Tab-separated table of C-alpha atoms in Angstrom:
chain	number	residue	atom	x	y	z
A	1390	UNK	CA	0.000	0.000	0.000
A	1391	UNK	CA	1.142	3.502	-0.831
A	1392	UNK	CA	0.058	5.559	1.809
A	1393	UNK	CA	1.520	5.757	5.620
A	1394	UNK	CA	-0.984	3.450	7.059
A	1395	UNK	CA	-2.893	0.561	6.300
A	1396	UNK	CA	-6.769	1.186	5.945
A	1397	UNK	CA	-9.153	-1.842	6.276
A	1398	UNK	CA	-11.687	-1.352	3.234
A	1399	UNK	CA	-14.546	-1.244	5.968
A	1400	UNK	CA	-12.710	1.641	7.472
A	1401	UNK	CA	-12.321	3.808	4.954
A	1402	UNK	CA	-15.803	3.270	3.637
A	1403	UNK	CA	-17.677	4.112	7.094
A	1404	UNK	CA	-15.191	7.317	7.002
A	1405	UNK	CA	-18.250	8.586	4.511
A	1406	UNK	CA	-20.792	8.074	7.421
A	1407	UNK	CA	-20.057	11.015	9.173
A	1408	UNK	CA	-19.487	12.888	5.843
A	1409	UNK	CA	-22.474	12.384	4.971
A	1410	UNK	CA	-24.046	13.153	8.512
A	1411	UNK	CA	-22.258	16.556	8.504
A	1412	UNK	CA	-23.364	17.125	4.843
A	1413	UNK	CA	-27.057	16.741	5.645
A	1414	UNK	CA	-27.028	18.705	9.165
A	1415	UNK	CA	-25.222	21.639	7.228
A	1416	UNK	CA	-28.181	21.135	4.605
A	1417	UNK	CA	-30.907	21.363	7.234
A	1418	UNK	CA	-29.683	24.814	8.472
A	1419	UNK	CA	-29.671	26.506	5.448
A	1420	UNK	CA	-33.352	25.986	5.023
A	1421	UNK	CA	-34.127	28.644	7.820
A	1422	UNK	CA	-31.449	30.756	6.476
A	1423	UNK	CA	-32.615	31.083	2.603
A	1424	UNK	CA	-35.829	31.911	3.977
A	1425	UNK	CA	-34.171	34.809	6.173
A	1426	UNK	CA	-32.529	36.408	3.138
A	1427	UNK	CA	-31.373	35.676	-0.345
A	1428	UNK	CA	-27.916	36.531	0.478
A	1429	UNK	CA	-27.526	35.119	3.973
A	1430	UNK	CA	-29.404	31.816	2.174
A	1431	UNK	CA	-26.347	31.829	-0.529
A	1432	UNK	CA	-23.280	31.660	2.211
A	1433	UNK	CA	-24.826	29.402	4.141
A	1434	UNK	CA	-25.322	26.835	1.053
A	1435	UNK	CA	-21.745	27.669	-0.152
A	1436	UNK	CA	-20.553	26.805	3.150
A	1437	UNK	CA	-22.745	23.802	3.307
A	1438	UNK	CA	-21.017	22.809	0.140
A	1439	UNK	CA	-17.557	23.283	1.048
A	1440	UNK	CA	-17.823	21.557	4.511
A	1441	UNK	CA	-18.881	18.360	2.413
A	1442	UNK	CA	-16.413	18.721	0.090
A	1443	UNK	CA	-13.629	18.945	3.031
A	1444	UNK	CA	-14.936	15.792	4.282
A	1445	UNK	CA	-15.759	13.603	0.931
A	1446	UNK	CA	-11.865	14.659	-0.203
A	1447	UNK	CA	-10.564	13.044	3.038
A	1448	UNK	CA	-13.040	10.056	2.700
A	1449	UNK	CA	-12.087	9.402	-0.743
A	1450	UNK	CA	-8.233	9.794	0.037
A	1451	UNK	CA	-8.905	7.261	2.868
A	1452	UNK	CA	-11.054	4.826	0.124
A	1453	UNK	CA	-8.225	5.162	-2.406
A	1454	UNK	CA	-5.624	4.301	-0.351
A	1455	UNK	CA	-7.520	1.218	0.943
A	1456	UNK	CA	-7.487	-0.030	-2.280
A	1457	UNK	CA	-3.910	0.071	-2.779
A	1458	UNK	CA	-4.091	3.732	-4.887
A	1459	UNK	CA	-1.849	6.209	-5.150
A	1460	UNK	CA	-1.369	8.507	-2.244
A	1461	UNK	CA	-2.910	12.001	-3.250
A	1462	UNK	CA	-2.211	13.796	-0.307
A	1463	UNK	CA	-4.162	17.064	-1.747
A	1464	UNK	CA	-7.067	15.159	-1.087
A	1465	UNK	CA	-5.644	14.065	2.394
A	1466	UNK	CA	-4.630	18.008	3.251
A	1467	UNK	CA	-8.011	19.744	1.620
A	1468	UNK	CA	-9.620	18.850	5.128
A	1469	UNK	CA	-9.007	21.657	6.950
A	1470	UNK	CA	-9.265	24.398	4.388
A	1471	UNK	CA	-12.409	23.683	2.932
A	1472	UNK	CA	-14.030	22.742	6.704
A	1473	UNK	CA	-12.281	26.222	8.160
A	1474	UNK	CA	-14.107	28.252	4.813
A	1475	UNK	CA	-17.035	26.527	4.923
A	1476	UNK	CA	-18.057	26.774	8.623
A	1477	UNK	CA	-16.677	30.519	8.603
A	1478	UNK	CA	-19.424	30.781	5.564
A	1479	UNK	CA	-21.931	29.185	7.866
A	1480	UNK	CA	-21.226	30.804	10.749
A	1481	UNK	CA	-21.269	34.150	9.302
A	1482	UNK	CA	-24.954	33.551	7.768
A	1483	UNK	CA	-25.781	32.147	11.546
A	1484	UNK	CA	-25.085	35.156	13.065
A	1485	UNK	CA	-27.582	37.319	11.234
A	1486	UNK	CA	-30.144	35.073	12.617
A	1487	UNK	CA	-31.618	36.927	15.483
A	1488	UNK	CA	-33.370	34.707	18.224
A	1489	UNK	CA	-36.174	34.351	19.322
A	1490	UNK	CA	-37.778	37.760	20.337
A	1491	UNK	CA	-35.076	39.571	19.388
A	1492	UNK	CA	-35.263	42.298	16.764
A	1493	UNK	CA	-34.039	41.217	13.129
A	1494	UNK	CA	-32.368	44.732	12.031
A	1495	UNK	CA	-30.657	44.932	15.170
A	1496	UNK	CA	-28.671	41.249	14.812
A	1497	UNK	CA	-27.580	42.572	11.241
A	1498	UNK	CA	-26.204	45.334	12.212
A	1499	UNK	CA	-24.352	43.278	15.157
A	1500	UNK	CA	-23.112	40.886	12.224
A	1501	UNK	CA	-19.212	41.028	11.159
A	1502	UNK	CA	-19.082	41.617	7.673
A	1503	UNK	CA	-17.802	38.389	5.320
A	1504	UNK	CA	-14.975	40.610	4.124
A	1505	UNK	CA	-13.503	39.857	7.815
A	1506	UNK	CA	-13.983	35.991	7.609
A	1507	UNK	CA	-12.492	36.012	4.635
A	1508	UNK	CA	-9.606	37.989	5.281
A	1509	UNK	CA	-9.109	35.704	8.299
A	1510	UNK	CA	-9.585	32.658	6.293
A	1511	UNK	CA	-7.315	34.081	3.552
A	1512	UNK	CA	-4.276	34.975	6.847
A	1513	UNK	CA	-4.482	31.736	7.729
A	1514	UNK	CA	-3.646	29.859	4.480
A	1515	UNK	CA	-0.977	32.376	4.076
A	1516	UNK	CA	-0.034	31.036	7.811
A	1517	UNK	CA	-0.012	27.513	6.265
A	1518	UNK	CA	1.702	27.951	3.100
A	1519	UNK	CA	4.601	29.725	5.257
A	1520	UNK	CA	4.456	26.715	7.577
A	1521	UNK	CA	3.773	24.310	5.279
A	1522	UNK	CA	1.055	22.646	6.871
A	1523	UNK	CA	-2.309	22.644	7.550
A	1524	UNK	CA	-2.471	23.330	11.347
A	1525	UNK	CA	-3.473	27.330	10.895
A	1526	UNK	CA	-6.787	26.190	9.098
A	1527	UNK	CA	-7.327	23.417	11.989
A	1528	UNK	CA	-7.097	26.023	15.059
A	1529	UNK	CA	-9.209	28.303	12.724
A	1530	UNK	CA	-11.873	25.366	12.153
A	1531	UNK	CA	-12.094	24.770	15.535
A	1532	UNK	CA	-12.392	28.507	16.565
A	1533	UNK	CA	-15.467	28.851	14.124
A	1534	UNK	CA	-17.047	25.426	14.892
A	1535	UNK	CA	-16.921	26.770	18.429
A	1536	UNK	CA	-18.424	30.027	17.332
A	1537	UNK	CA	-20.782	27.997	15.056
A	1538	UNK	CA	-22.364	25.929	17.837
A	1539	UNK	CA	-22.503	28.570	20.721
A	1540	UNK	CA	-24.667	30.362	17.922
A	1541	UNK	CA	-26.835	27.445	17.133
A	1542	UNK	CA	-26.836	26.431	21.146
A	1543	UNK	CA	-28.396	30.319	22.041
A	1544	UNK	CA	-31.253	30.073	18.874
A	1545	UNK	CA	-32.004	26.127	20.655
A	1546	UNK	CA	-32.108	27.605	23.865
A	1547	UNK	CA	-34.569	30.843	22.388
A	1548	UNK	CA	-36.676	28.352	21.775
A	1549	UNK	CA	-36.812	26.582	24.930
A	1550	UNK	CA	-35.807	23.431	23.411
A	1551	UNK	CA	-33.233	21.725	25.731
A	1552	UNK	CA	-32.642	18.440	23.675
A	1553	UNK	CA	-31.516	20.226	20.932
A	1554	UNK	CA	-29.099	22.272	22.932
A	1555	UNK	CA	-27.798	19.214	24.955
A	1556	UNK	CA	-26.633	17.986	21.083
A	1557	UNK	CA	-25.189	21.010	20.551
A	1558	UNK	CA	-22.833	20.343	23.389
A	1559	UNK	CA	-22.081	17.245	22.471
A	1560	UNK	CA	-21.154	18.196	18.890
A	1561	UNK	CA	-18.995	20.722	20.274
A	1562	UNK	CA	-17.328	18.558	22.748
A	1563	UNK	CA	-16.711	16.209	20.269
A	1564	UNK	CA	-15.420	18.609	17.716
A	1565	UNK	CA	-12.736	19.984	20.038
A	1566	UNK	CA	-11.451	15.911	20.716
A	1567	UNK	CA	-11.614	14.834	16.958
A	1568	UNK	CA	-9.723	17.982	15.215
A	1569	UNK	CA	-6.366	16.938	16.859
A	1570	UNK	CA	-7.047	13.274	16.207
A	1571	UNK	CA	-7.648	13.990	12.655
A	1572	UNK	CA	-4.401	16.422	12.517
A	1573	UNK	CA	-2.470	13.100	13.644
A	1574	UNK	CA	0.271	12.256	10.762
A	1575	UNK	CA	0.491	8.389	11.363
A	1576	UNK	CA	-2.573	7.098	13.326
A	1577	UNK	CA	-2.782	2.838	14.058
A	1578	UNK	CA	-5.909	1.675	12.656
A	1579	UNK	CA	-7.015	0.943	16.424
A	1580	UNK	CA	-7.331	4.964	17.173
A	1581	UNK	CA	-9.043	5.410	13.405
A	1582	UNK	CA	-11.891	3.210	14.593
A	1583	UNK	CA	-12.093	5.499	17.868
A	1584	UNK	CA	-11.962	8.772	15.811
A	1585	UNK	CA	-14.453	7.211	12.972
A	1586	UNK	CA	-16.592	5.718	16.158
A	1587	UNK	CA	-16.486	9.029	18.060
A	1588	UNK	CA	-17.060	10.896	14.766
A	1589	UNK	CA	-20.554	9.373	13.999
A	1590	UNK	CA	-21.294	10.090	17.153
A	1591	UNK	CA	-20.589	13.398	17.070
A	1592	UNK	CA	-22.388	14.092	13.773
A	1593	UNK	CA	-25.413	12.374	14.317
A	1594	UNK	CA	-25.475	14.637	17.613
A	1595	UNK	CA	-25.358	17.902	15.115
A	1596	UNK	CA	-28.365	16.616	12.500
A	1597	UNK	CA	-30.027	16.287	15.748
A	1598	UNK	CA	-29.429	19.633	16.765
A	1599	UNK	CA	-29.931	21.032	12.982
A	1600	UNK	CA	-33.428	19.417	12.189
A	1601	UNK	CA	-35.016	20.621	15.528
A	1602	UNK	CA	-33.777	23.962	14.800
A	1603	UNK	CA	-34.567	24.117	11.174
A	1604	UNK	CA	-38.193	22.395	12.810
A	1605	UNK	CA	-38.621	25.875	15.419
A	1606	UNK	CA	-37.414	28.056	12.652
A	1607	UNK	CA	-40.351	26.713	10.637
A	1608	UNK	CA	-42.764	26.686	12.771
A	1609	UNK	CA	-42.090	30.654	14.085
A	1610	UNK	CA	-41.924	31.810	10.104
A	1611	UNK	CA	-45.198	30.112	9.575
A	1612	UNK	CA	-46.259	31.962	12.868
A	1613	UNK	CA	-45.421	35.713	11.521
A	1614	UNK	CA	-47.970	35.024	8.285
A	1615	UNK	CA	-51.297	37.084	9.352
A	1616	UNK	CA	-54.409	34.311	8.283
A	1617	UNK	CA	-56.642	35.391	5.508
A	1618	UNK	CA	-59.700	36.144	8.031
A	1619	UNK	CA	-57.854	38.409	9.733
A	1620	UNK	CA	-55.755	40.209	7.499
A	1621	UNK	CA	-59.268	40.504	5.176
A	1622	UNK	CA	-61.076	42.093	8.291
């Protein structure tokens, strides 16, 4: 095998689980966030997008090297880039999302602009390339992720729903104990299956978290629409 360490085929193909899992819980959110604005609605999607492709490049570098392929490590090092864009993207679009009872113009104007994410993002990969290596975008994932869930932890807990904050913790908690795992150079199999393990986990917790939220976001949109009877009276 070409690459550093030997991947069992099984392993590299449940790597796509929590792809997948972080794909569709990225999806969910942007529902309520298209419907907030066109443009808020369009960074969230692009970031949607780019946090899948982080994770399907690493996946697929995992697959190909399980079946004795050549070792593309741009697919291997696109991880942390594309996750550190895309959840800066979503974040971002988050933010403009007032809560519950708060007024809408008033969390806009707290909003940073997206010319500062991406000047941070774009400081960062200059910080790698001058390194050479990917652990700039890996603090800076983890610094959005955090920012990420605190965001989608307050609009859970503006709408009284507990469960779905609980999984917000736990996505955070497990984001914070998978990024260095994932930043390891040469990993034994053994810790791969804890990572992949711990990973699902972890995923499945923020789908859980996304699809209640996206549920409340909804269900208060539908709430703001005056009924015929009384809007005809």
């Amino acid at each position: 095998m070409s690459g550093p360490v030997d991947y069992p085929l099984a392993l590299a193909v449940e790597d796509f689980v929590p792809v997948v899992l972080t794909g569709v819980g990225a999806a969910l959110l942007t529902g309520p966030l298209r419907r907030h604005g066109a443009r808020t609605g369009r960074g969230a999607t692009a970031g949607a997008a780019l946090i899948l492709l982080g994770g399907l490049s690493k996946a697929t570098w995992k697959l190909t090297v399980a079946l004795d392929g050549p070792d593309v490590q741009t697919l291997n090092k696109a991880l942390f880039p594309c996750l550190s864009a895309g959840f800066l993207l979503l974040t971002q679009a988050l933010l403009t999302l007032p809560t519950t009872g708060a007024h809408e113009r008033a969390a806009a104007r707290g909003t940073p602009p997206l010319w500062g994410f991406a000047a941070v993002w774009a400081f960062t990969g200059l910080a790698g390339l001058l390194l050479t290596s990917t652990a700039p975008h890996m603090v800076l994932t983890i610094v959005a992720v955090t920012v990420c869930a605190v965001r989608l932890i307050l609009l859970a807990r503006s709408h009284g729903d507990t469960m779905a904050a609980s999984a917000g913790g736990l996505w955070l908690t497990g984001m914070y104990v998978l990024g260095p795992l994932a930043a390891r150079p040469d990993q034994s199999v053994a810790l791969q299956w804890v990572e992949q393990s711990a990973n699902t986990l972890t995923q499945a917790a923020f789908v859980l978290l996304a699809w209640r939220l996206a549920r409340h976001r909804r269900g208060s949109a539908r709430s703001t629409v005056p009924s015929p009877s009384l809007s005809s009276g």
